[in-house]
Coordinates of C-alpha atoms in Angstrom, one line a residue:
E22 CA -27.9 47.5 -36.4
M23 CA -27.4 50.0 -33.6
T24 CA -29.7 52.6 -31.9
S25 CA -28.4 55.9 -30.6
S26 CA -30.6 58.0 -28.3
L27 CA -30.5 61.3 -26.5
V28 CA -31.4 60.7 -22.9
G29 CA -31.9 63.8 -20.7
S30 CA -28.6 65.6 -20.8
E31 CA -26.5 62.7 -22.0
M32 CA -25.9 60.9 -25.3
C33 CA -26.5 57.2 -25.2
I34 CA -25.5 54.8 -27.9
R35 CA -26.5 51.3 -27.3
D36 CA -27.4 47.9 -28.8
R37 CA -31.0 47.6 -29.8
S38 CA -31.3 44.4 -27.7
A39 CA -30.4 46.6 -24.5
S40 CA -33.3 47.6 -22.2
P41 CA -34.8 51.0 -23.3
P42 CA -33.9 54.0 -21.2
R43 CA -36.5 55.6 -18.8
S44 CA -36.8 58.8 -20.7
L45 CA -36.2 58.7 -24.4
T46 CA -36.0 62.1 -26.1
R47 CA -35.1 60.7 -29.5
T48 CA -34.1 57.4 -31.0
M49 CA -32.3 57.0 -34.3
T50 CA -30.9 54.0 -36.2
L51 CA -27.3 53.7 -37.1
K52 CA -26.4 51.3 -39.9
T53 CA -22.7 50.6 -40.0
A54 CA -21.0 49.4 -43.2
N55 CA -17.9 48.2 -41.4
T56 CA -17.4 44.5 -40.8
P57 CA -16.3 43.6 -37.2
I58 CA -12.5 43.1 -37.0
S59 CA -11.1 40.2 -34.8
R60 CA -9.1 41.1 -31.8
R61 CA -6.0 39.5 -33.2
T62 CA -6.3 41.3 -36.5
I63 CA -6.6 44.7 -34.7
K64 CA -3.7 44.2 -32.3
Q65 CA -1.5 43.0 -35.0
A66 CA -2.3 46.0 -37.1
D67 CA -1.7 48.4 -34.2
A68 CA 1.6 46.7 -33.4
E69 CA 2.8 47.0 -37.0
A70 CA 1.7 50.6 -37.1
A71 CA 3.9 51.5 -34.1
S72 CA 7.0 49.7 -35.4
R73 CA 7.0 50.1 -39.2
S74 CA 9.2 53.1 -40.0
E75 CA 8.5 52.8 -43.8
V76 CA 4.9 54.0 -43.4
F77 CA 5.0 57.7 -44.4
M78 CA 2.3 60.4 -44.5
R79 CA 2.9 64.1 -44.6
F80 CA 1.2 65.7 -41.7
D81 CA 2.2 69.2 -42.8
I82 CA -0.1 68.9 -45.8
I83 CA -3.4 69.8 -44.2
E84 CA -6.1 72.3 -44.8
F85 CA -9.7 73.0 -43.7
D86 CA -12.1 71.9 -46.2
R87 CA -15.7 72.3 -45.1
S88 CA -18.1 72.2 -42.1
Y89 CA -21.6 70.6 -42.1
G90 CA -24.2 71.6 -39.6
T91 CA -27.0 69.2 -40.7
S92 CA -27.1 65.6 -41.8
A93 CA -28.6 66.6 -45.2
Q94 CA -25.5 68.6 -46.1
L95 CA -23.0 65.7 -45.4
K96 CA -21.2 64.6 -48.6
R97 CA -19.3 61.2 -49.1
F98 CA -15.8 61.2 -50.3
A99 CA -13.6 58.5 -51.8
E100 CA -10.6 59.1 -49.6
P101 CA -10.3 57.2 -46.3
E102 CA -11.4 59.1 -43.3
I103 CA -9.6 59.5 -39.8
V104 CA -12.2 60.5 -37.2
F105 CA -11.6 62.3 -34.0
S106 CA -14.3 61.9 -31.4
G107 CA -14.6 62.8 -27.7
R108 CA -16.4 64.8 -25.0
S109 CA -16.6 68.6 -25.2
N110 CA -13.5 70.1 -23.6
V111 CA -11.4 66.9 -23.8
G112 CA -8.8 68.6 -25.8
K113 CA -9.8 67.5 -29.3
S114 CA -8.7 70.7 -31.1
S115 CA -5.5 71.0 -29.2
L116 CA -4.6 67.3 -30.1
M117 CA -5.3 68.0 -33.7
N118 CA -3.3 71.2 -33.8
K119 CA -0.4 69.4 -32.2
L120 CA -0.7 66.4 -34.5
F121 CA -0.5 68.7 -37.6
N122 CA 2.0 71.1 -36.1
R123 CA -0.4 74.0 -36.6
K124 CA -1.6 76.7 -34.1
N125 CA -5.0 77.4 -35.2
L126 CA -6.0 74.6 -37.7
A127 CA -8.8 73.5 -35.4
R128 CA -10.3 76.3 -33.3
V129 CA -10.1 75.8 -29.4
S130 CA -13.5 77.0 -28.1
S131 CA -13.7 78.5 -24.7
V132 CA -17.4 77.5 -24.5
P133 CA -17.8 73.6 -24.5
G134 CA -20.6 72.4 -26.7
K135 CA -21.0 75.8 -28.4
T136 CA -20.6 74.5 -32.0
V137 CA -22.2 71.4 -33.4
T138 CA -20.7 70.8 -36.7
V139 CA -18.8 68.0 -38.5
N140 CA -15.6 69.6 -39.8
F141 CA -13.5 68.1 -42.7
F142 CA -9.8 68.7 -43.3
K143 CA -8.0 67.6 -46.4
G144 CA -4.7 65.8 -45.8
D145 CA -2.2 63.7 -47.7
K146 CA -4.6 61.4 -49.6
V147 CA -6.8 61.2 -46.6
N148 CA -9.6 63.3 -45.0
F149 CA -9.5 64.2 -41.3
V150 CA -12.9 64.4 -39.6
D151 CA -13.6 66.4 -36.4
L152 CA -16.8 65.3 -34.9
P153 CA -18.8 67.7 -32.6
G154 CA -18.1 67.1 -28.9
Y155 CA -20.7 65.3 -26.8
G156 CA -21.7 65.3 -23.2
Y157 CA -22.1 69.1 -22.4
A158 CA -24.9 69.1 -20.0
K159 CA -25.7 72.8 -20.5
A160 CA -26.2 72.5 -24.3
A161 CA -29.7 73.5 -25.5
K162 CA -32.1 70.6 -26.3
S163 CA -32.1 71.7 -29.9
E164 CA -28.4 71.4 -30.1
K165 CA -28.4 67.9 -28.6
L166 CA -31.0 66.9 -31.2
R167 CA -28.9 68.3 -34.0
W168 CA -25.9 66.4 -32.6
A169 CA -27.8 63.2 -32.7
D170 CA -29.0 63.9 -36.3
L171 CA -25.4 64.7 -37.4
M172 CA -24.0 61.4 -35.9
E173 CA -26.8 59.5 -37.5
G174 CA -26.1 61.1 -40.9
Y175 CA -22.3 60.6 -40.6
F176 CA -22.1 57.0 -39.3
G177 CA -25.1 55.9 -41.3
S178 CA -23.9 57.0 -44.7
E179 CA -21.4 54.1 -45.5
R180 CA -18.2 56.1 -45.2
N181 CA -14.7 55.0 -45.7
I182 CA -13.8 55.2 -42.1
A183 CA -10.2 54.0 -41.7
L184 CA -9.7 54.9 -38.1
V185 CA -11.5 56.5 -35.1
V186 CA -9.2 58.4 -32.5
Q187 CA -11.4 58.3 -29.4
L188 CA -10.2 60.9 -26.9
I189 CA -10.5 60.4 -23.1
D190 CA -9.4 62.8 -20.4
S191 CA -6.5 60.9 -18.7
R192 CA -7.2 62.6 -15.4
H193 CA -10.7 61.0 -15.0
K194 CA -12.5 57.7 -15.3
P195 CA -14.3 57.4 -18.7
S196 CA -17.7 59.1 -18.5
K197 CA -21.0 57.3 -19.3
D198 CA -21.0 59.0 -22.6
D199 CA -17.5 57.9 -23.3
Y200 CA -18.5 54.3 -22.6
D201 CA -21.6 54.7 -24.8
M202 CA -19.3 55.9 -27.6
L203 CA -16.7 53.1 -27.1
N204 CA -19.5 50.5 -27.1
F205 CA -20.9 51.9 -30.3
L206 CA -17.6 51.8 -32.0
K207 CA -16.9 48.2 -30.8
S208 CA -20.3 47.0 -31.9
G209 CA -19.8 48.7 -35.3
G210 CA -16.4 47.1 -35.8
Y211 CA -14.6 50.4 -36.3
R212 CA -10.8 50.3 -35.8
T213 CA -10.2 52.6 -32.9
V214 CA -7.3 54.0 -30.9
I215 CA -7.8 55.8 -27.5
A216 CA -5.8 59.0 -26.9
L217 CA -5.6 59.7 -23.2
T218 CA -5.4 63.5 -23.3
K219 CA -3.9 66.0 -20.9
I220 CA -1.4 63.5 -19.5
D221 CA 1.0 66.3 -18.8
K222 CA -1.3 67.7 -16.1
L223 CA -0.7 64.6 -13.9
N224 CA 2.3 64.3 -11.7
K225 CA 4.4 61.1 -11.7
T226 CA 2.4 59.4 -9.0
E227 CA -1.0 60.4 -10.4
R228 CA 0.0 59.4 -13.9
A229 CA 1.0 55.8 -12.7
Q230 CA -2.3 55.6 -10.8
R231 CA -4.5 56.6 -13.7
L232 CA -2.7 54.4 -16.2
E233 CA -3.1 51.5 -13.9
A234 CA -6.8 52.3 -13.3
F235 CA -7.5 52.5 -17.1
K236 CA -6.4 48.8 -17.3
T237 CA -9.7 48.0 -15.4
E238 CA -11.8 50.9 -16.6
L239 CA -11.1 49.9 -20.2
A240 CA -11.0 46.2 -19.7
D241 CA -14.0 45.6 -22.0
F242 CA -12.1 47.2 -25.0
P243 CA -8.9 45.2 -25.1
D244 CA -8.6 45.7 -28.9
Y245 CA -8.0 49.4 -28.4
E246 CA -4.5 50.6 -28.0
T247 CA -4.3 53.6 -25.4
I248 CA -1.8 56.4 -26.1
P249 CA -0.9 58.9 -23.3
F250 CA -1.1 62.2 -25.1
S251 CA -0.1 65.8 -24.4
S252 CA -0.6 68.7 -26.6
Q253 CA 1.8 70.6 -24.5
T254 CA 4.8 68.3 -24.5
G255 CA 4.2 66.4 -27.7
E256 CA 4.1 63.0 -25.9
G257 CA 2.2 60.5 -28.1
V258 CA 2.4 62.5 -31.2
D259 CA 4.8 60.2 -33.1
T260 CA 2.9 57.0 -32.1
L261 CA -0.4 58.5 -33.1
R262 CA 1.0 59.6 -36.4
K263 CA 2.3 56.2 -37.2
I264 CA -1.0 54.5 -36.4
I265 CA -3.0 57.0 -38.5
A266 CA -0.6 56.5 -41.5
S267 CA -0.9 52.8 -41.3
A268 CA -4.7 52.9 -41.1
A269 CA -4.9 55.2 -44.1
E270 CA -2.8 52.9 -46.4

């Protein structure tokens, strides 16, 4: 069992055994239905996903289905779900648009943290789920509380989550919120892949430095494959598609 709390301006997801935060705005219990997966199993699965050309999914069959603004509205579906998670302004909408080769499937907001909804998209025998971005310091307290409620409702409703695509800005060290989310996914046993977004914004030297630094910064998450990704050049699109198709089988 996990607890997730909103602390000050930041989201914090932690084990219940961890020491309590100094100022707790709200605590919620998240019960995960997923059984932890061994490191060897995850690594083997990800390796197979990257190499198996017979895995096929049509990424051109995608349409917006519905949005939920409160946990009470959330419905459960039989289809496996591919979840996209990340900080506000990490490039989540741009990644999804590139992945599905669509310009405006997922709306790119000019105001980080403006909309707190869970968005569902129907795909080829799979649902894609766009979770609201976290970590926007200027978001109103009411929106942060609604974010916490939505996350509790989503992850606590025994969903058929096949894969979580966790986005991290390749230009920077993962934030505290990023680490909190990664630790939650790890503790819950969710199969996860990390997309290092905006990789095209780094020059050759900066890219090499950041990719080397991530080996240390993400050392606590050896199960998770990292994929350099660019919504501008398309780098990482094919690799991510193969992993998603394999996970949704």
